[in-house]
mmCIF file of C-alpha atoms in Angstrom:
data_model
loop_
_atom_site.group_PDB
_atom_site.id
_atom_site.type_symbol
_atom_site.label_atom_id
_atom_site.label_comp_id
_atom_site.label_asym_id
_atom_site.label_seq_id
_atom_site.Cartn_x
_atom_site.Cartn_y
_atom_site.Cartn_z
ATOM 1 C CA UNK A 1 12.726 -39.003 -16.839
ATOM 2 C CA UNK A 2 9.496 -38.676 -18.758
ATOM 3 C CA UNK A 3 7.227 -35.718 -19.365
ATOM 4 C CA UNK A 4 5.065 -36.744 -16.383
ATOM 5 C CA UNK A 5 8.003 -35.969 -14.093
ATOM 6 C CA UNK A 6 7.956 -32.317 -15.164
ATOM 7 C CA UNK A 7 4.276 -31.468 -15.444
ATOM 8 C CA UNK A 8 1.123 -31.250 -13.447
ATOM 9 C CA UNK A 9 -2.448 -30.148 -13.601
ATOM 10 C CA UNK A 10 -5.681 -32.036 -13.712
ATOM 11 C CA UNK A 11 -6.650 -35.119 -15.622
ATOM 12 C CA UNK A 12 -9.646 -35.323 -17.937
ATOM 13 C CA UNK A 13 -13.092 -34.530 -16.493
ATOM 14 C CA UNK A 14 -12.183 -33.497 -12.928
ATOM 15 C CA UNK A 15 -14.980 -33.173 -10.360
ATOM 16 C CA UNK A 16 -13.540 -29.775 -9.344
ATOM 17 C CA UNK A 17 -12.466 -27.759 -12.377
ATOM 18 C CA UNK A 18 -9.463 -25.523 -11.639
ATOM 19 C CA UNK A 19 -8.753 -22.682 -14.056
ATOM 20 C CA UNK A 20 -6.487 -19.645 -14.076
ATOM 21 C CA UNK A 21 -9.182 -17.509 -15.693
ATOM 22 C CA UNK A 22 -11.913 -15.500 -13.961
ATOM 23 C CA UNK A 23 -14.675 -17.391 -15.734
ATOM 24 C CA UNK A 24 -15.325 -20.584 -17.674
ATOM 25 C CA UNK A 25 -16.753 -20.188 -21.187
ATOM 26 C CA UNK A 26 -20.219 -21.731 -21.420
ATOM 27 C CA UNK A 27 -20.707 -21.696 -17.635
ATOM 28 C CA UNK A 28 -22.019 -19.205 -15.145
ATOM 29 C CA UNK A 29 -21.070 -18.824 -11.506
ATOM 30 C CA UNK A 30 -24.075 -19.765 -9.375
ATOM 31 C CA UNK A 31 -22.351 -19.234 -6.026
ATOM 32 C CA UNK A 32 -19.033 -17.869 -4.785
ATOM 33 C CA UNK A 33 -17.823 -19.818 -1.766
ATOM 34 C CA UNK A 34 -14.671 -17.792 -1.128
ATOM 35 C CA UNK A 35 -10.917 -18.239 -1.140
ATOM 36 C CA UNK A 36 -9.394 -21.679 -0.850
ATOM 37 C CA UNK A 37 -5.769 -22.675 -0.688
ATOM 38 C CA UNK A 38 -3.466 -25.644 -0.446
ATOM 39 C CA UNK A 39 -0.138 -25.231 1.287
ATOM 40 C CA UNK A 40 2.964 -27.340 1.644
ATOM 41 C CA UNK A 41 6.492 -26.665 2.848
ATOM 42 C CA UNK A 42 9.353 -28.839 1.665
ATOM 43 C CA UNK A 43 12.714 -28.938 3.367
ATOM 44 C CA UNK A 44 15.839 -28.827 1.294
ATOM 45 C CA UNK A 45 17.598 -32.160 0.910
ATOM 46 C CA UNK A 46 21.335 -31.940 1.606
ATOM 47 C CA UNK A 47 22.216 -34.210 -1.325
ATOM 48 C CA UNK A 48 20.225 -32.139 -3.777
ATOM 49 C CA UNK A 49 21.752 -28.955 -2.383
ATOM 50 C CA UNK A 50 25.267 -30.271 -2.996
ATOM 51 C CA UNK A 51 24.313 -31.542 -6.453
ATOM 52 C CA UNK A 52 22.663 -28.223 -7.286
ATOM 53 C CA UNK A 53 25.758 -26.348 -6.145
ATOM 54 C CA UNK A 54 27.999 -28.444 -8.356
ATOM 55 C CA UNK A 55 25.605 -28.212 -11.313
ATOM 56 C CA UNK A 56 25.363 -24.444 -10.968
ATOM 57 C CA UNK A 57 29.106 -24.190 -11.510
ATOM 58 C CA UNK A 58 28.915 -25.891 -14.917
ATOM 59 C CA UNK A 59 25.416 -24.794 -15.946
ATOM 60 C CA UNK A 60 22.327 -26.685 -16.990
ATOM 61 C CA UNK A 61 18.973 -27.652 -15.552
ATOM 62 C CA UNK A 62 18.776 -28.796 -11.957
ATOM 63 C CA UNK A 63 16.567 -31.797 -12.741
ATOM 64 C CA UNK A 64 16.304 -33.080 -9.169
ATOM 65 C CA UNK A 65 15.141 -29.703 -7.910
ATOM 66 C CA UNK A 66 12.782 -29.312 -10.876
ATOM 67 C CA UNK A 67 11.153 -32.660 -10.125
ATOM 68 C CA UNK A 68 10.847 -31.788 -6.433
ATOM 69 C CA UNK A 69 9.197 -28.463 -7.224
ATOM 70 C CA UNK A 70 6.719 -30.144 -9.604
ATOM 71 C CA UNK A 71 5.812 -32.692 -6.899
ATOM 72 C CA UNK A 72 5.437 -29.892 -4.356
ATOM 73 C CA UNK A 73 3.172 -27.823 -6.613
ATOM 74 C CA UNK A 74 1.050 -30.880 -7.409
ATOM 75 C CA UNK A 75 0.639 -31.606 -3.699
ATOM 76 C CA UNK A 76 -0.397 -28.008 -3.002
ATOM 77 C CA UNK A 77 -2.917 -28.162 -5.862
ATOM 78 C CA UNK A 78 -4.346 -31.461 -4.565
ATOM 79 C CA UNK A 79 -4.855 -29.853 -1.152
ATOM 80 C CA UNK A 80 -6.561 -26.859 -2.774
ATOM 81 C CA UNK A 81 -8.946 -29.191 -4.626
ATOM 82 C CA UNK A 82 -9.666 -31.146 -1.410
ATOM 83 C CA UNK A 83 -10.554 -27.922 0.401
ATOM 84 C CA UNK A 84 -12.756 -26.711 -2.459
ATOM 85 C CA UNK A 85 -14.547 -30.071 -2.648
ATOM 86 C CA UNK A 86 -15.114 -30.074 1.138
ATOM 87 C CA UNK A 87 -16.797 -26.666 0.845
ATOM 88 C CA UNK A 88 -19.131 -27.891 -1.892
ATOM 89 C CA UNK A 89 -17.385 -26.284 -4.864
ATOM 90 C CA UNK A 90 -17.148 -27.773 -8.317
ATOM 91 C CA UNK A 91 -14.774 -25.096 -9.587
ATOM 92 C CA UNK A 92 -11.859 -22.887 -8.596
ATOM 93 C CA UNK A 93 -11.375 -19.641 -10.505
ATOM 94 C CA UNK A 94 -8.312 -17.364 -10.696
ATOM 95 C CA UNK A 95 -6.008 -20.215 -9.645
ATOM 96 C CA UNK A 96 -2.420 -19.200 -8.838
ATOM 97 C CA UNK A 97 0.732 -20.468 -7.163
ATOM 98 C CA UNK A 98 2.864 -18.516 -4.714
ATOM 99 C CA UNK A 99 6.358 -19.815 -3.946
ATOM 100 C CA UNK A 100 8.568 -18.392 -1.193
ATOM 101 C CA UNK A 101 11.587 -19.383 0.837
ATOM 102 C CA UNK A 102 10.569 -20.592 4.293
ATOM 103 C CA UNK A 103 13.112 -19.355 6.846
ATOM 104 C CA UNK A 104 16.066 -20.640 4.788
ATOM 105 C CA UNK A 105 15.135 -24.249 5.563
ATOM 106 C CA UNK A 106 12.770 -24.996 2.709
ATOM 107 C CA UNK A 107 10.313 -23.805 0.142
ATOM 108 C CA UNK A 108 6.692 -22.889 0.804
ATOM 109 C CA UNK A 109 4.278 -23.452 -2.056
ATOM 110 C CA UNK A 110 0.732 -22.141 -1.810
ATOM 111 C CA UNK A 111 -1.913 -22.873 -4.435
ATOM 112 C CA UNK A 112 -4.888 -20.520 -4.138
ATOM 113 C CA UNK A 113 -8.016 -19.381 -5.894
ATOM 114 C CA UNK A 114 -11.727 -18.712 -5.492
ATOM 115 C CA UNK A 115 -14.018 -21.679 -4.830
ATOM 116 C CA UNK A 116 -17.249 -21.504 -6.807
ATOM 117 C CA UNK A 117 -20.252 -23.511 -7.870
ATOM 118 C CA UNK A 118 -20.573 -23.316 -11.639
ATOM 119 C CA UNK A 119 -23.282 -24.583 -13.946
ATOM 120 C CA UNK A 120 -23.835 -24.597 -17.707
ATOM 121 C CA UNK A 121 -24.954 -21.113 -18.807
ATOM 122 C CA UNK A 122 -28.166 -22.401 -20.421
ATOM 123 C CA UNK A 123 -29.545 -23.685 -17.051
ATOM 124 C CA UNK A 124 -31.894 -21.506 -15.023
#
């Protein structure tokens, strides 16, 4: 498995910039459009549960579960970006993930932040 299997985030020059900070250096917020989120719930796969149980007895990384969580977070982030874009945003500030167990049948991943319209600070 390569590094792409265990990472996420945006590619170069996205049309909707997503950052974990409250501002973007060199830009000013022209308009705050409000909270946006992307949500997905993944069920637990029986095979991965058994494999994870066995692996937990001997120790080590649960690679299958790690890969699944990365895919799930990426999907939630894509949905967040789609919602921001649909509302006319070109940025999302204060981006975060929230991960919780969903009624013992899966994992809920929510990506959330504040949709904004940003512009270079030197523009009036």
